[in-house]
CSV table of C-alpha atoms in Angstrom, one decimal:
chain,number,residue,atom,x,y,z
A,1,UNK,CA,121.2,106.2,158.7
A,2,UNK,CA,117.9,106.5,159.1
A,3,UNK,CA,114.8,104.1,160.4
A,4,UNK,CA,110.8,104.7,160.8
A,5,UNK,CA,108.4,102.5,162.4
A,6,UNK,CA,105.0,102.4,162.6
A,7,UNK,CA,102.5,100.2,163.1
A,8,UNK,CA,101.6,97.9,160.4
A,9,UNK,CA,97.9,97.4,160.0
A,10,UNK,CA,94.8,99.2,161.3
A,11,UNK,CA,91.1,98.4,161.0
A,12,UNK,CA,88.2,101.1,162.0
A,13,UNK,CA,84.1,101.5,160.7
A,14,UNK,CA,83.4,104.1,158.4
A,15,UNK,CA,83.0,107.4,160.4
A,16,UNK,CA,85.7,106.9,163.3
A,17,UNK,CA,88.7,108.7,163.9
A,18,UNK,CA,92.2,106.7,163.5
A,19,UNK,CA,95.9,107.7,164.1
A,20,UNK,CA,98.8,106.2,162.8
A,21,UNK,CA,101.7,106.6,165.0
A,22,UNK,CA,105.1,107.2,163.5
A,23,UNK,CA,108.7,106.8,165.6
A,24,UNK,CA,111.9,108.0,163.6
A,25,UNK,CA,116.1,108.1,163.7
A,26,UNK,CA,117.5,110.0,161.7
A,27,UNK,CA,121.4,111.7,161.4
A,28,UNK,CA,119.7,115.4,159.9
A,29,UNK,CA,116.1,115.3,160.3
A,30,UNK,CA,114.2,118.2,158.3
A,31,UNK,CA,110.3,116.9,158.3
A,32,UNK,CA,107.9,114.4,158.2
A,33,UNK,CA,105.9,113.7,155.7
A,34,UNK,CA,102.5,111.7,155.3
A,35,UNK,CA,101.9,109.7,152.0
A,36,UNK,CA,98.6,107.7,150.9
A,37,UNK,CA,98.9,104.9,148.4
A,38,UNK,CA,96.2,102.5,147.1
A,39,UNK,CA,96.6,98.9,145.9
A,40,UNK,CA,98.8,99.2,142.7
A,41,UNK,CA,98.4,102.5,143.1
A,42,UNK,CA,101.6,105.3,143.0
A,43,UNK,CA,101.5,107.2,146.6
A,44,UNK,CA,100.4,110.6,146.9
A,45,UNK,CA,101.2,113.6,149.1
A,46,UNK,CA,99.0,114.1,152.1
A,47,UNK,CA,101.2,116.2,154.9
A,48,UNK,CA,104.5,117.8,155.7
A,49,UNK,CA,105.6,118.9,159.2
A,50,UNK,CA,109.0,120.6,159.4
A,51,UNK,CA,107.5,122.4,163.0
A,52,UNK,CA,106.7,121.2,166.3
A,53,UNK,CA,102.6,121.2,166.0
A,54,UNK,CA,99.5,120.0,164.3
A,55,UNK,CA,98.3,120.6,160.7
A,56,UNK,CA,95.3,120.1,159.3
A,57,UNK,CA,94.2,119.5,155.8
A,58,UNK,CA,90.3,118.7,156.2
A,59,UNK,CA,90.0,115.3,157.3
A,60,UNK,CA,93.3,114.6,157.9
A,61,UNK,CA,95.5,116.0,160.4
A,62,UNK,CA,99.8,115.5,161.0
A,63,UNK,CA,101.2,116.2,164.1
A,64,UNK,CA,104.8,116.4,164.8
A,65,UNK,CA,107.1,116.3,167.7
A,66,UNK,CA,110.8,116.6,167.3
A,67,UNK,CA,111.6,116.5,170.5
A,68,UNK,CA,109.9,113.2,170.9
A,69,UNK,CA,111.1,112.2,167.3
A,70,UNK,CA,107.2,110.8,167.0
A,71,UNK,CA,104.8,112.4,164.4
A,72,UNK,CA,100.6,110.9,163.9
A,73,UNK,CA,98.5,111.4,160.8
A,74,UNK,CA,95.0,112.1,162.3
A,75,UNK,CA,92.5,110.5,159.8
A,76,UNK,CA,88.7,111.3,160.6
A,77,UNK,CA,85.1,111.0,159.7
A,78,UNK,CA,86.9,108.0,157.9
A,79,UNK,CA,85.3,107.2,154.3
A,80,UNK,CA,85.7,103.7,152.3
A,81,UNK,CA,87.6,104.8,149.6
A,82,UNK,CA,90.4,105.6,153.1
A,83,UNK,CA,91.5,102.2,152.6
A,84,UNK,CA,94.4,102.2,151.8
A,85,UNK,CA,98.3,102.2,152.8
A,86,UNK,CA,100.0,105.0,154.7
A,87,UNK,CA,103.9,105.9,154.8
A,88,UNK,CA,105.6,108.3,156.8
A,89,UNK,CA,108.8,109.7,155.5
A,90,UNK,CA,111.5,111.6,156.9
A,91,UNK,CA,113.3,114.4,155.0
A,92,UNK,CA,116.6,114.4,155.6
A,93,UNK,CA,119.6,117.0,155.6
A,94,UNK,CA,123.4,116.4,154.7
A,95,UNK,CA,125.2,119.8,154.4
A,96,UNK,CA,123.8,121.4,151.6
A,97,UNK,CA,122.0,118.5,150.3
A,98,UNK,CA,117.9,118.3,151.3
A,99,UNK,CA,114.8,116.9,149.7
A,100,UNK,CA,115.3,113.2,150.1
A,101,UNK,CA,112.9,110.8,151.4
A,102,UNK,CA,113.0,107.5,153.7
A,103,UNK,CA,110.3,105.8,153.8
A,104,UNK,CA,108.5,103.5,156.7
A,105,UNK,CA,107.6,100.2,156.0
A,106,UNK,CA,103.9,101.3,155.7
A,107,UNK,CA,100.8,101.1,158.0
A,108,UNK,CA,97.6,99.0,156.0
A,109,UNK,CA,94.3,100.8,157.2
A,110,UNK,CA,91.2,99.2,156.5
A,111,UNK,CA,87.8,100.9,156.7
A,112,UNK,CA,85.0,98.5,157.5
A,113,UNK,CA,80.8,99.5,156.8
B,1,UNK,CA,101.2,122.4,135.6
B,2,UNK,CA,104.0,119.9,136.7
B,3,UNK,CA,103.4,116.2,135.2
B,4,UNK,CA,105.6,113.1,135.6
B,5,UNK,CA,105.7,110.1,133.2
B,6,UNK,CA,106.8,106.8,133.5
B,7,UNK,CA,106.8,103.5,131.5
B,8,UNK,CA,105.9,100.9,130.4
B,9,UNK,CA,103.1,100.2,133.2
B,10,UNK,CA,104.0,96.6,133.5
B,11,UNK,CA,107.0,94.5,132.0
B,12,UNK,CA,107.9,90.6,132.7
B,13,UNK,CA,111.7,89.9,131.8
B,14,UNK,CA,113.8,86.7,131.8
B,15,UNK,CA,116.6,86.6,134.5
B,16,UNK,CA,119.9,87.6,132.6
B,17,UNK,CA,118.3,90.1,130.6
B,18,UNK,CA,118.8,94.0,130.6
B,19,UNK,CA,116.4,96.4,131.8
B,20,UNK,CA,115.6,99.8,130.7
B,21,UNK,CA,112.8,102.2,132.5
B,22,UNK,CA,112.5,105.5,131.4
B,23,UNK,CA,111.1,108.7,133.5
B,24,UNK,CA,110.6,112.6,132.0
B,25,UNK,CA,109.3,115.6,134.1
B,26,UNK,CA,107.4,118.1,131.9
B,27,UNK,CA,106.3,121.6,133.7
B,28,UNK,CA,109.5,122.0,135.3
B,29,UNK,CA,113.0,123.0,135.3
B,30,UNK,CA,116.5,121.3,136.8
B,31,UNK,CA,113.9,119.0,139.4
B,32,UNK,CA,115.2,116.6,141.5
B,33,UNK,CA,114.4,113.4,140.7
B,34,UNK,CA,114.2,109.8,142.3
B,35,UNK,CA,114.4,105.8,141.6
B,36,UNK,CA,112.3,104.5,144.5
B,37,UNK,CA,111.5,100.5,144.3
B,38,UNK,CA,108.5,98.6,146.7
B,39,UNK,CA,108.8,94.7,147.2
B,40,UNK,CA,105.8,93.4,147.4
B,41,UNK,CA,104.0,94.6,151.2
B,42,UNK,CA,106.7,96.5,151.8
B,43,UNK,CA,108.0,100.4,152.1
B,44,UNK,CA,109.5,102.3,149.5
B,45,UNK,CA,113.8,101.8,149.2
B,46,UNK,CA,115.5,104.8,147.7
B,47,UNK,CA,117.9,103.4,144.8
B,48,UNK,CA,119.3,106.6,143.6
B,49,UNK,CA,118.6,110.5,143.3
B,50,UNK,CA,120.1,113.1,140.6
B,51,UNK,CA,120.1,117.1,141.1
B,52,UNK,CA,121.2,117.4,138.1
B,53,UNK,CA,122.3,116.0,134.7
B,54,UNK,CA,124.9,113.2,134.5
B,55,UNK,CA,124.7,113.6,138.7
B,56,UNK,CA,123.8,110.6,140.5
B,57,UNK,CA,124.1,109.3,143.7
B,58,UNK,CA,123.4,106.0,144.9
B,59,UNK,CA,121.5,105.0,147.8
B,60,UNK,CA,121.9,101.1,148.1
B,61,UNK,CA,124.6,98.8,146.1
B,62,UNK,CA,123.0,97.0,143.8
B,63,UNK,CA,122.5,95.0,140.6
B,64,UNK,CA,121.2,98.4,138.7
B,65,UNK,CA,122.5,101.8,137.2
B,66,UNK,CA,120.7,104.9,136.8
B,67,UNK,CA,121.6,107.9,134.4
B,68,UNK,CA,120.4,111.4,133.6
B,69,UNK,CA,121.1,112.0,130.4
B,70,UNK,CA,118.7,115.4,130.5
B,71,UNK,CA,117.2,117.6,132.7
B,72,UNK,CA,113.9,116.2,132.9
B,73,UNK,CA,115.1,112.4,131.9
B,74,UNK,CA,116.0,109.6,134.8
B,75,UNK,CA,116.7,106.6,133.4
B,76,UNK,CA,116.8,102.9,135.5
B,77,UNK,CA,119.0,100.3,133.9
B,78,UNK,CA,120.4,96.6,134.8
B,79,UNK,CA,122.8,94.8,132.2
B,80,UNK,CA,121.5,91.5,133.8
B,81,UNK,CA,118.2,91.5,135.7
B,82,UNK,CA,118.5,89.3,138.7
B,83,UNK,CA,114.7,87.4,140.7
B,84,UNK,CA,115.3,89.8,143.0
B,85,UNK,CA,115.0,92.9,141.1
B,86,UNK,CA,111.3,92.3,141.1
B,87,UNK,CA,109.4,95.0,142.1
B,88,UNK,CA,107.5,98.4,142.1
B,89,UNK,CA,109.9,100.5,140.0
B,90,UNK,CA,108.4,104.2,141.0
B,91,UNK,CA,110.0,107.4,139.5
B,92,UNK,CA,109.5,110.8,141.6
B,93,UNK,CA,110.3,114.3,141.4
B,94,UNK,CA,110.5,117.1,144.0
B,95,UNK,CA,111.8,120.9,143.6
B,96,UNK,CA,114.8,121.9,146.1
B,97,UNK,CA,114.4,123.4,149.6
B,98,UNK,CA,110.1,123.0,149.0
B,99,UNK,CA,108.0,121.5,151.5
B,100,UNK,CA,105.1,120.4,149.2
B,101,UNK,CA,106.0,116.5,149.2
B,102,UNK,CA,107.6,114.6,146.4
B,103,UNK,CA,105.4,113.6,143.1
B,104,UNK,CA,105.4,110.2,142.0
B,105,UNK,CA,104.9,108.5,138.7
B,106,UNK,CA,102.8,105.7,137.7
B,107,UNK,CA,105.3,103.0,138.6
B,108,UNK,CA,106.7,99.7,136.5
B,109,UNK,CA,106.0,96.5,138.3
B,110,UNK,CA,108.7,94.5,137.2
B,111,UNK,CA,108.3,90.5,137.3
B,112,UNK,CA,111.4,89.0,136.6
B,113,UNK,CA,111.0,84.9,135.7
């Protein structure tokens, strides 16, 4: 099976950097993903890390450890409109069979003025 | 371009009565595609996944069916809807052996009184 944790709710100002930690088990692990979802909102693709190593995709950042089984999404110069929920996801691998997702429970980040 | 549909937005339903949710993919060919549902502050629960039409696998035993009747249709059903099939109802799509994260649909939040 497979299980993510992570933490549930983070607060910040507008302009500070934030990570959201991530923790996973998993039987066929293949990458990590990072997704974004506002309030009633559908979630949307931020990050994919199938490598050791960072990536960056302007303000936001994923790192990855497998290793460690531990991945971050690295949000800075934090906006407003960041508020919002973040999943990480683990892509998992049976024989032949990739591409599906397990979600975490969700981290709630709130972006104070 | 790739573009995923789902309806209706919202829908209210007695207990005891069925349940029909309807997902196409237009832009794409043989995609994979996903039932996801959210409770309410919670993560995202794979229900079931197709590769293919009339292929489906579920995830978790449950009060609801899913069918594929063609390639770019994923259809979520329940003969009796139970309280606790209330929920975030969100459809996805992904392409095979890609790393560029799963695309989600709109979502059905289903309240079932």
């Amino acid at each position: 099976g497979q299980s993510l944790e992570q933490p549930s709710e983070v607060t910040a100002v507008e302009g500070a950097i934030v990570q959201i930690n991530c923790t996973y088990q998993t039987s066929g692990f293949y990458g990590l993903s990072w997704y974004q979802q506002h309030d009633g909102g559908a979630p949307t693709f931020l990050s994919y890390n199938a490598l050791d190593g960072l990536e960056e995709t302007g303000r936001f950042s994923s790192f990855l450890s497998r290793s460690d089984s531990y991945g971050y999404l690295l949000l800075q110069e934090l906006q407003m409109k960041d508020s919002a929920s973040y999943f990480c996801a683990v892509r998992d691998r049976r024989g032949s069979t990739l591409g599906r997702l397990y979600f975490g429970r969700g981290t709630q980040l709130t972006v104070w003025p | 371009s790739q573009t995923i549909h789902q309806w209706p937005a919202t829908l209210v339903q007695p207990v005891g009565s069925p349940l029909s949710l309807e997902c196409t993919v237009e832009g794409t060919s043989n995609p994979n595609l996903y039932w996801y549902r959210q409770a309410a502050g919670r993560g995202l629960q794979l229900l079931f996944y197709s590769v293919g039409i009339g292929q489906i696998s579920s995830e978790v035993p449950q009060n609801l069916s899913a069918s594929r009747p063609q390639d770019r249709q994923f259809i979520l059903s329940s003969k009796k809807l139970l309280l606790s099939d209330s929920g975030f109802y969100l459809c996805a799509w992904s392409v095979s052996l890609a790393n560029t994260g799963y695309t989600f649909g709109s979502g059905t939040r289903l309240t079932v009184v």
